[in-house]
XYZ file of C-alpha atoms in Angstrom:
669
model
C 83.588 145.878 85.067
C 87.368 145.886 84.831
C 87.614 146.642 88.544
C 85.699 143.551 89.635
C 87.449 141.381 92.226
C 88.172 137.728 91.541
C 85.243 136.766 93.741
C 82.822 139.042 91.924
C 83.982 137.727 88.563
C 83.550 134.153 89.734
C 80.062 134.866 91.107
C 79.010 136.438 87.843
C 80.259 133.389 85.956
C 78.498 131.078 88.323
C 75.333 133.118 87.945
C 75.573 132.799 84.198
C 76.103 129.075 84.571
C 73.023 128.783 86.771
C 70.903 130.694 84.269
C 72.247 128.460 81.500
C 71.631 125.213 83.362
C 68.228 126.118 84.810
C 66.546 128.038 81.967
C 65.670 124.829 80.190
C 64.037 123.385 83.310
C 62.261 126.266 85.011
C 59.470 124.037 86.233
C 61.700 121.402 87.806
C 61.152 121.657 91.581
C 64.544 120.292 92.663
C 66.770 120.409 89.626
C 66.755 116.629 89.475
C 63.456 115.970 87.657
C 63.248 116.929 83.987
C 60.446 117.229 81.521
C 60.357 114.953 78.486
C 63.004 115.933 75.950
C 64.680 118.597 78.098
C 67.408 116.241 79.432
C 68.787 115.813 75.946
C 68.788 119.594 75.380
C 71.134 120.261 78.301
C 74.892 120.349 77.617
C 76.970 117.457 78.861
C 79.407 117.941 81.729
C 82.336 118.944 79.495
C 80.196 121.398 77.507
C 78.820 122.859 80.716
C 82.311 123.366 82.156
C 83.469 124.896 78.875
C 80.763 127.565 79.094
C 82.057 128.885 82.441
C 85.238 130.964 82.396
C 86.255 130.093 85.988
C 86.449 126.448 84.916
C 88.719 127.014 81.906
C 91.702 125.429 83.654
C 89.609 122.355 84.379
C 88.650 122.058 80.714
C 92.290 122.468 79.683
C 93.314 119.814 82.211
C 90.710 117.390 80.856
C 92.057 117.877 77.342
C 95.645 117.284 78.509
C 94.913 114.266 80.649
C 95.549 110.758 79.457
C 93.055 107.874 78.995
C 90.254 109.802 77.213
C 88.739 111.393 80.298
C 87.014 114.081 78.196
C 85.187 111.379 76.263
C 84.170 109.701 79.514
C 82.650 112.907 80.888
C 80.911 113.630 77.578
C 79.276 110.221 77.346
C 75.757 109.438 78.524
C 75.292 108.326 82.092
C 74.841 109.614 85.615
C 77.943 111.302 86.985
C 78.836 113.820 89.629
C 81.846 116.082 89.189
C 83.309 118.388 91.806
C 84.817 121.054 89.551
C 87.746 123.111 90.903
C 87.965 126.750 89.844
C 90.907 128.398 88.113
C 91.886 129.942 91.463
C 91.947 126.433 92.937
C 94.413 125.402 90.245
C 96.564 128.494 90.960
C 96.639 127.648 94.673
C 97.627 124.081 93.821
C 100.557 125.172 91.653
C 101.865 127.375 94.494
C 102.222 124.272 96.660
C 104.308 122.403 94.080
C 107.970 122.770 93.237
C 108.569 123.050 89.508
C 104.926 123.543 88.483
C 103.475 126.972 87.628
C 100.761 125.965 85.168
C 99.179 122.974 83.492
C 101.772 123.215 80.728
C 104.342 121.862 83.193
C 102.533 118.507 83.141
C 104.331 117.631 79.926
C 105.795 114.195 80.658
C 103.776 111.006 80.256
C 104.106 110.201 83.961
C 102.964 113.727 84.884
C 99.926 113.452 82.630
C 99.064 110.197 84.356
C 99.235 112.023 87.695
C 96.970 114.745 86.328
C 94.543 112.057 85.194
C 94.511 110.583 88.698
C 93.772 114.020 90.179
C 90.913 114.685 87.770
C 89.381 111.227 88.218
C 89.422 111.877 91.970
C 86.919 114.703 91.331
C 84.447 112.440 89.530
C 81.850 110.066 90.952
C 81.005 107.914 87.988
C 78.013 105.958 89.207
C 75.523 108.488 90.578
C 74.020 111.918 89.954
C 74.310 113.383 93.461
C 72.518 116.705 93.956
C 73.081 118.844 97.043
C 70.123 117.164 98.693
C 72.084 113.909 98.450
C 75.189 115.354 100.116
C 74.581 114.434 103.744
C 77.195 114.819 106.470
C 79.854 112.066 106.531
C 78.537 110.450 103.355
C 81.337 108.867 101.326
C 81.601 108.493 97.560
C 84.018 106.303 95.640
C 85.625 108.232 92.801
C 86.726 107.116 89.337
C 90.282 107.194 90.687
C 89.396 104.519 93.237
C 89.814 106.376 96.514
C 86.942 107.887 98.507
C 85.889 111.449 99.176
C 83.604 112.376 102.071
C 80.991 115.083 102.665
C 81.275 117.381 105.700
C 78.458 119.788 106.615
C 79.418 122.838 108.689
C 76.875 125.474 107.662
C 78.343 125.178 104.160
C 79.008 121.974 102.275
C 82.615 120.761 102.213
C 84.250 117.802 100.481
C 87.086 116.054 102.306
C 90.018 114.589 100.384
C 93.226 113.020 101.776
C 94.742 116.368 102.810
C 94.046 118.385 105.947
C 92.119 121.110 104.067
C 88.575 120.527 102.822
C 87.159 121.825 99.537
C 84.171 124.165 99.869
C 81.251 123.838 97.461
C 80.755 127.388 96.113
C 78.080 126.517 93.539
C 75.950 123.394 93.714
C 73.524 121.509 91.485
C 74.642 122.688 88.048
C 72.840 120.056 86.045
C 74.112 118.591 82.801
C 72.598 116.043 80.456
C 74.771 113.300 81.900
C 75.210 114.406 85.481
C 75.612 117.278 87.881
C 78.480 119.718 88.534
C 79.353 121.165 91.951
C 81.976 123.913 91.778
C 84.605 123.795 94.567
C 87.389 126.152 95.657
C 90.234 123.620 95.989
C 91.986 120.878 94.044
C 91.298 117.609 95.860
C 94.152 115.116 96.143
C 94.049 111.319 96.601
C 96.678 109.641 98.774
C 98.571 108.174 95.816
C 99.114 111.645 94.366
C 100.055 113.109 97.749
C 102.672 110.404 98.144
C 104.107 111.348 94.742
C 104.078 115.137 95.082
C 104.783 115.325 98.801
C 106.610 112.088 99.670
C 107.111 111.431 103.343
C 110.637 110.521 104.440
C 111.404 106.928 105.335
C 111.820 106.064 108.993
C 115.605 106.275 108.678
C 115.390 109.639 106.886
C 113.050 110.889 109.611
C 115.510 109.776 112.297
C 118.279 111.638 110.420
C 116.163 114.798 110.416
C 115.617 114.658 114.188
C 118.667 116.036 116.082
C 117.736 114.382 119.376
C 117.813 110.961 117.674
C 121.357 111.189 116.272
C 122.649 108.426 118.571
C 119.741 106.203 117.542
C 120.838 106.639 113.928
C 124.392 105.602 114.876
C 123.011 102.563 116.675
C 120.907 101.497 113.691
C 123.900 101.838 111.392
C 126.103 99.822 113.756
C 123.491 97.072 114.102
C 122.913 96.871 110.322
C 119.218 97.736 110.640
C 119.164 100.678 108.216
C 118.192 98.582 105.199
C 115.402 96.867 107.147
C 113.924 100.139 108.411
C 114.190 101.720 104.974
C 112.106 98.833 103.653
C 108.421 98.736 102.846
C 107.269 98.004 106.397
C 105.248 99.471 107.844
C 107.000 99.705 111.213
C 106.389 101.575 114.448
C 109.512 102.760 116.270
C 109.611 103.793 119.907
C 112.694 105.973 119.523
C 114.943 106.566 122.557
C 116.461 110.031 122.752
C 120.201 110.691 122.875
C 120.043 111.035 126.665
C 118.319 107.651 126.952
C 121.014 105.966 124.865
C 123.775 107.548 126.938
C 122.139 105.921 129.971
C 122.635 102.557 128.205
C 126.374 103.228 127.883
C 126.477 103.903 131.620
C 124.656 100.640 132.379
C 127.081 98.625 130.232
C 130.112 99.925 132.117
C 133.398 101.676 131.470
C 134.109 99.750 128.287
C 131.182 101.384 126.469
C 131.362 105.081 125.702
C 130.032 105.004 122.151
C 128.950 102.623 119.446
C 132.529 102.161 118.281
C 132.960 100.102 121.465
C 130.508 97.506 120.099
C 133.422 95.944 118.260
C 132.686 92.233 117.984
C 129.890 90.101 116.640
C 128.435 89.355 120.079
C 128.205 92.999 121.112
C 126.723 94.021 117.769
C 124.152 91.234 118.114
C 123.320 92.490 121.631
C 122.782 95.982 120.216
C 120.686 94.606 117.360
C 118.401 92.769 119.789
C 117.935 95.887 121.902
C 117.011 97.962 118.847
C 114.654 95.327 117.408
C 112.847 95.445 120.761
C 111.986 99.084 119.960
C 110.385 98.239 116.598
C 106.837 96.953 116.173
C 105.393 95.549 112.970
C 102.595 97.701 111.597
C 101.701 101.392 111.575
C 100.534 102.068 115.142
C 99.628 105.719 115.625
C 98.707 107.435 118.889
C 95.036 106.805 118.124
C 95.735 103.077 117.807
C 97.447 102.663 121.181
C 95.611 100.586 123.748
C 96.706 98.734 126.893
C 98.252 95.311 126.395
C 101.300 93.420 125.198
C 102.501 94.117 121.668
C 105.022 91.906 119.806
C 108.241 93.464 118.523
C 110.721 92.553 115.798
C 112.712 90.738 118.490
C 111.208 87.263 118.252
C 109.163 86.153 121.281
C 109.619 89.509 123.023
C 106.773 91.979 123.595
C 106.563 95.428 125.103
C 103.635 96.438 127.288
C 101.461 99.453 126.545
C 100.311 100.737 129.948
C 97.535 103.300 130.476
C 98.751 106.229 132.585
C 96.495 109.207 133.227
C 95.281 110.470 129.881
C 98.084 108.748 127.993
C 100.341 105.733 127.971
C 103.756 104.583 129.165
C 105.816 101.683 127.827
C 106.832 98.718 129.983
C 109.815 96.433 129.371
C 111.701 93.785 131.371
C 113.209 96.366 133.713
C 111.534 98.010 136.687
C 111.431 101.459 135.073
C 108.851 102.316 132.422
C 109.464 104.637 129.482
C 107.544 107.888 129.071
C 106.403 108.909 125.604
C 107.939 112.301 124.754
C 106.410 112.860 121.298
C 104.022 110.962 119.049
C 103.033 110.417 115.441
C 106.069 111.532 113.498
C 104.827 110.007 110.265
C 107.101 108.377 107.696
C 106.380 106.790 104.338
C 106.864 103.345 105.858
C 105.694 103.825 109.422
C 105.584 106.098 112.427
C 107.953 107.200 115.209
C 107.080 107.876 118.847
C 109.790 109.308 121.113
C 110.604 107.790 124.520
C 112.910 108.853 127.337
C 114.428 105.438 128.103
C 116.009 102.463 126.358
C 113.592 99.498 126.351
C 115.274 96.370 127.696
C 114.153 92.839 126.691
C 114.339 90.042 129.250
C 117.570 88.430 128.036
C 119.373 91.783 127.996
C 118.033 92.685 131.433
C 119.403 89.400 132.786
C 122.757 90.206 131.191
C 122.834 93.713 132.688
C 121.960 92.422 136.149
C 124.740 89.863 135.931
C 127.105 92.520 134.623
C 126.313 94.734 137.571
C 127.360 92.077 140.071
C 130.923 91.517 141.200
C 131.924 88.191 139.677
C 133.183 85.942 142.466
C 133.008 82.577 140.709
C 135.928 80.714 139.202
C 135.978 79.369 135.656
C 135.404 75.886 137.070
C 132.247 77.027 138.875
C 130.913 78.816 135.806
C 131.486 75.748 133.608
C 129.820 73.490 136.185
C 126.649 75.598 136.344
C 126.285 76.335 132.615
C 124.371 73.644 130.695
C 125.820 74.933 127.417
C 129.201 73.639 128.618
C 128.087 70.219 129.915
C 130.267 68.305 127.391
C 133.188 70.592 128.165
C 132.712 70.011 131.881
C 132.812 66.220 131.377
C 135.894 66.446 129.161
C 137.690 68.706 131.649
C 136.880 66.275 134.465
C 138.223 63.253 132.546
C 141.483 65.047 131.775
C 141.944 66.591 135.238
C 141.792 70.114 133.819
C 138.603 71.176 135.607
C 140.434 71.566 138.925
C 143.199 73.512 137.159
C 140.558 76.064 136.173
C 139.714 76.512 139.856
C 143.222 77.852 140.525
C 144.288 81.506 140.579
C 145.225 81.727 136.911
C 144.267 83.941 135.234
C 143.102 81.849 132.271
C 141.276 82.522 129.039
C 139.055 79.667 127.864
C 137.859 79.448 124.284
C 134.972 77.150 125.148
C 133.478 75.050 122.342
C 129.730 74.607 122.602
C 128.334 71.148 123.291
C 127.697 70.599 119.576
C 131.157 71.820 118.623
C 132.901 69.573 121.146
C 130.757 66.661 119.999
C 132.256 67.016 116.515
C 135.499 65.499 117.882
C 133.883 62.069 118.188
C 133.372 61.238 114.481
C 136.871 62.538 113.729
C 138.244 59.670 115.797
C 136.151 56.896 114.281
C 133.310 54.592 115.242
C 134.642 53.681 118.704
C 133.850 57.144 120.085
C 130.210 57.922 120.764
C 130.463 59.932 124.001
C 133.123 61.836 125.914
C 133.173 58.877 128.306
C 134.671 56.693 125.550
C 138.056 58.354 126.119
C 139.127 55.632 128.535
C 142.723 54.719 127.675
C 145.802 56.713 128.599
C 146.478 57.574 124.945
C 142.896 58.702 124.384
C 142.806 60.829 127.549
C 146.138 62.422 126.565
C 144.754 63.162 123.113
C 141.612 64.744 124.631
C 143.780 66.756 127.043
C 145.841 67.993 124.089
C 142.658 69.186 122.374
C 141.377 70.965 125.498
C 144.643 72.688 126.423
C 144.690 74.049 122.866
C 141.613 76.043 123.940
C 143.370 77.537 127.001
C 145.480 80.696 127.124
C 147.528 81.719 130.149
C 146.275 85.212 131.005
C 143.048 87.201 130.841
C 142.227 88.049 127.209
C 138.913 89.890 126.884
C 137.233 90.674 123.577
C 138.632 94.204 123.677
C 142.158 92.741 124.004
C 141.950 90.666 120.810
C 144.450 91.417 118.063
C 145.511 90.033 114.693
C 148.273 87.502 115.206
C 149.129 84.269 116.996
C 148.719 83.434 120.662
C 150.341 80.563 122.555
C 148.186 77.949 124.231
C 148.698 75.503 127.067
C 149.057 72.778 124.395
C 152.835 72.843 124.006
C 153.978 74.625 120.867
C 150.544 74.678 119.287
C 149.330 78.218 118.622
C 145.978 79.712 117.677
C 145.776 82.319 114.938
C 143.517 85.329 115.550
C 142.181 86.910 112.364
C 139.838 89.790 111.569
C 137.346 88.935 108.823
C 134.137 90.665 107.759
C 134.303 93.052 110.681
C 134.768 90.400 113.368
C 137.574 88.534 115.085
C 137.753 84.784 114.427
C 140.052 81.992 115.588
C 141.836 79.674 113.159
C 143.578 76.352 113.737
C 145.793 74.153 111.568
C 142.823 73.049 109.436
C 142.531 76.662 108.179
C 138.921 76.717 109.350
C 137.520 79.609 111.366
C 135.837 79.434 114.750
C 133.426 82.309 115.409
C 132.551 83.746 118.801
C 129.091 82.903 120.118
C 129.439 84.807 123.389
C 132.358 86.810 124.715
C 133.559 88.062 128.077
C 131.938 85.670 130.529
C 133.934 87.041 133.418
C 135.270 84.868 136.235
C 137.327 85.587 139.319
C 140.306 83.849 137.730
C 139.851 84.692 134.061
C 137.383 84.897 131.232
C 135.405 82.498 129.017
C 134.532 83.025 125.354
C 132.092 80.584 123.751
C 132.979 79.507 120.179
C 131.068 77.614 117.509
C 133.599 74.978 116.465
C 136.329 72.792 117.911
C 139.927 73.948 117.461
C 142.346 71.175 116.472
C 146.092 71.427 117.174
C 148.582 69.994 114.704
C 149.809 67.509 117.277
C 146.351 65.912 117.473
C 145.943 65.790 113.704
C 149.333 64.080 113.512
C 148.186 61.544 116.091
C 144.978 60.609 114.289
C 146.387 60.676 110.729
C 148.872 58.199 109.298
C 151.949 59.078 107.275
C 150.136 58.684 103.947
C 147.467 61.127 105.064
C 150.142 63.665 106.004
C 151.778 63.361 102.579
C 148.412 64.005 100.940
C 147.783 67.031 103.167
C 151.233 68.441 102.374
C 150.453 68.099 98.657
C 147.067 69.814 98.980
C 148.539 72.649 101.055
C 150.565 73.644 97.989
C 147.530 73.743 95.636
C 145.814 77.149 95.672
C 142.623 75.845 94.072
C 142.224 72.917 96.488
C 142.149 74.695 99.865
C 138.609 73.491 100.646
C 139.664 69.924 99.831
C 142.609 70.444 102.193
C 140.222 71.569 104.926
C 138.006 68.527 104.477
C 141.035 66.191 104.517
C 142.379 67.961 107.606
C 139.139 67.352 109.434
C 138.131 63.876 108.358
C 141.040 62.503 106.347
C 141.813 59.992 109.083
C 138.735 58.072 107.897
C 140.791 57.187 104.788
C 143.957 56.097 106.596
C 143.712 52.462 105.479
C 142.741 53.325 101.905
C 145.664 55.692 101.410
C 148.178 52.989 102.335
C 147.183 51.060 99.175
C 146.534 52.033 95.571
C 143.704 54.551 95.254
C 141.960 56.924 92.841
C 140.783 60.218 94.295
C 138.505 62.796 92.671
C 139.090 66.139 94.445
C 136.786 69.137 93.829
C 138.133 72.661 93.330
C 137.330 75.588 95.614
C 134.864 76.845 92.985
C 133.129 73.464 93.063
C 132.619 73.749 96.818
C 131.258 77.291 96.400
C 128.711 75.964 93.902
C 127.650 73.365 96.464
C 127.294 75.960 99.236
C 125.056 78.016 96.930
C 122.649 75.053 96.882
C 122.663 74.586 100.669
C 120.661 76.811 102.994
C 122.680 76.496 106.185
C 126.228 76.037 104.898
C 128.398 78.822 103.515
C 131.774 77.167 104.047
C 133.442 74.002 105.341
C 133.603 75.733 108.742
C 129.818 75.447 109.015
C 130.116 71.650 109.310
C 130.689 71.860 113.056
C 128.471 69.257 114.717
C 128.972 65.512 115.041
C 126.237 64.817 112.492
C 127.684 67.329 110.042
C 131.197 65.917 110.419
C 129.731 62.498 109.569
C 128.331 64.069 106.402
C 131.825 65.229 105.463
C 133.187 61.716 106.038
C 130.477 60.313 103.760
C 131.184 62.982 101.155
C 134.938 62.385 101.216
C 134.610 58.602 100.886
C 132.344 59.033 97.856
C 135.250 60.743 96.066
C 137.614 57.802 96.672
C 137.536 54.754 94.350
C 138.239 51.400 95.989
C 139.417 49.512 92.881
C 142.972 50.788 92.795
C 144.860 53.394 90.825
C 143.201 54.407 87.530
C 144.925 57.033 85.382
C 142.763 59.068 83.004
C 143.933 57.101 79.963
C 142.519 53.913 81.458
C 138.988 55.268 81.885
C 136.369 53.855 79.521
C 132.986 55.244 78.569
C 130.126 54.091 80.859
C 132.658 52.585 83.292
C 131.202 51.979 86.770
C 133.458 52.763 89.755
C 132.678 51.556 93.311
C 133.545 54.091 96.015
C 134.648 53.812 99.630
C 131.262 55.245 100.606
C 129.434 52.296 99.048
C 127.627 53.923 96.143
C 129.019 54.093 92.605
C 130.282 56.661 90.119
C 130.100 56.390 86.336
C 132.711 57.570 83.811
C 131.535 59.245 80.606
C 133.943 60.024 77.760
C 132.943 62.880 75.451
C 136.109 64.614 74.324
C 136.968 65.018 78.002
C 136.516 62.741 80.980
C 133.328 63.310 82.971
C 132.211 61.737 86.246
C 128.513 61.129 86.892
C 127.308 61.131 90.504
C 123.701 60.795 91.737
C 122.690 64.230 90.432
C 121.820 65.237 86.880
C 124.990 67.281 86.383
C 128.307 65.599 85.624
C 131.704 66.666 86.955
C 134.441 67.366 84.446
C 138.006 66.233 85.140
C 139.912 69.510 84.762
C 143.355 68.384 85.928
C 143.984 64.620 85.635
C 146.753 62.307 86.771
C 148.271 63.945 89.848
C 150.290 60.932 90.969
C 150.955 60.746 94.699
C 151.893 57.894 97.051
C 150.452 54.700 95.541
C 147.518 56.478 93.959
C 146.371 59.239 91.667
C 144.311 62.412 92.066
C 141.981 63.777 89.396
C 140.787 67.360 90.004
C 137.087 67.871 89.158
C 134.907 70.971 88.810
C 131.983 69.697 90.901
C 131.487 68.173 94.329
C 130.267 64.613 93.784
C 127.092 63.814 95.719
C 125.899 60.317 96.654
C 122.198 59.668 97.151
C 122.781 59.387 100.909
C 123.954 63.007 101.065
C 121.160 64.215 98.811
C 118.587 62.567 101.057
C 120.028 64.033 104.252
C 120.396 67.547 102.828
C 117.083 67.342 100.928
C 118.751 68.261 97.656
C 116.817 67.883 94.406
């Protein structure tokens, strides 16, 4: 007997089990019908398993597992258990790193995993004999996931792996169910994901040599975090050769992703990549002809039937072939393609890029609706015809909204560009516009940190590099960001920017002497730079007030940061860049200015009501320190009182004061 093979030993044990389970029911025709009293005489499932040596590992596992599974399988009821043999356990351990026996399941989390595995072998609601195991029949297990029967001469049980478990001994009846012995540990998906975790999409891209440029692109476009997220996503992944074709299409200035060196180019790259990503887990079996939305809003790719497979259509005339399919990740799937997919807006850009640009700056401004305000302003000042000359010129072109922000800076008499109708006003407008013009062709790749002269006399623009992008800065210390760069013309280049640049000469023209004194004072206060920026922009609205006695509450930089944290669309003063938003700043500034003269901190009284230049009131509260109550629930504390200047006084406060008008417009609680 010592020379018996494993199989022979197992068959002997199974034979013994069959004798044990059937001897008490010899007259039962199908093993499922029992005589009176015999059901109670049979062992329960745990006792039955304990009597068979090839199931000793199963019994040990039940004893180790958490949540009282042994008690569950010993209790009365109708259950079906698919019992893996000791050899099945040995095969399972060989597939795992760090596990050689059940003793290695010694942590609480590992015992929970073992419990999940064991529950996946138990059907807790039915006593299913072999006659009940029909092909494709599914059973829900105690673990929650399903198993499925497959008949192929023998009976097999399908789990979530690619290998089925074979039933080697069926219909071993117990008092509370039936045991079918199988030759494999079955695994639910949750356990597979724990023991054999799939890589994320980004990790899968990293592991694929022919997608190394795609990885660089995703890193450059800041999409790594998104595609490492929960998803799921489907990526049509262009190969390295396909991405190199994109560099060729973009021209000599693009040889690698390091050449995407400004916010506009990175955004272009991001849009291209998002066009390759679909929401959902779309495998090869799920593909069907039709348009499918991508992560690029309002842009779909087309799945096109071709022979026995599919090709992918985009906005170009060339479709992409699928080179590989169903590389599965934990959060999606990757299909390889041999071409970059191009959305409509990018295709239009590439077609325009491929043409020789024969239009002047004047012609480009005239035909671009985004520059309609700029066109009108250039016409009024006579500068539009200048931009039809040889040049070359560089135009930092404010968008329509940005240029419109000039109007409230000048007061209530200016509602349209056409309101610049006196010689002084036209000269002032010309001064603003020439401050946006540089003599020479300065493309985005030519930008540098430093100052550049403009056509506005001695007024210079400062170029800075912040947060990975170039920005422009004027005398207000506010940044203008690029919306679109390198609109090439025959006589120069246009860059679209998101805010109006103001030269010092114009600020001097629209501010009185008192305003300038106040600005000079604020420029020397490190904690009042945001207040300086607001005064630079809209301080002219206080010209008359500053010539008399005044009381001014000025918030610190930290106070402005607290305000921006409450606002969804504003991260800095620079984000107030439309006419409506500039009006908000005027309202805000006037609410900080008291109309009733100069009041030093010692003259404040508790519950004192102060009328403001904005029209609403403030209230003083004295509680050890001086506090100012606006129309919110939180009071501002005076942190630095009695800064005497001109005919008035400044009190520094730790909160931006908000009138009800502002709260209503910004929908603040």
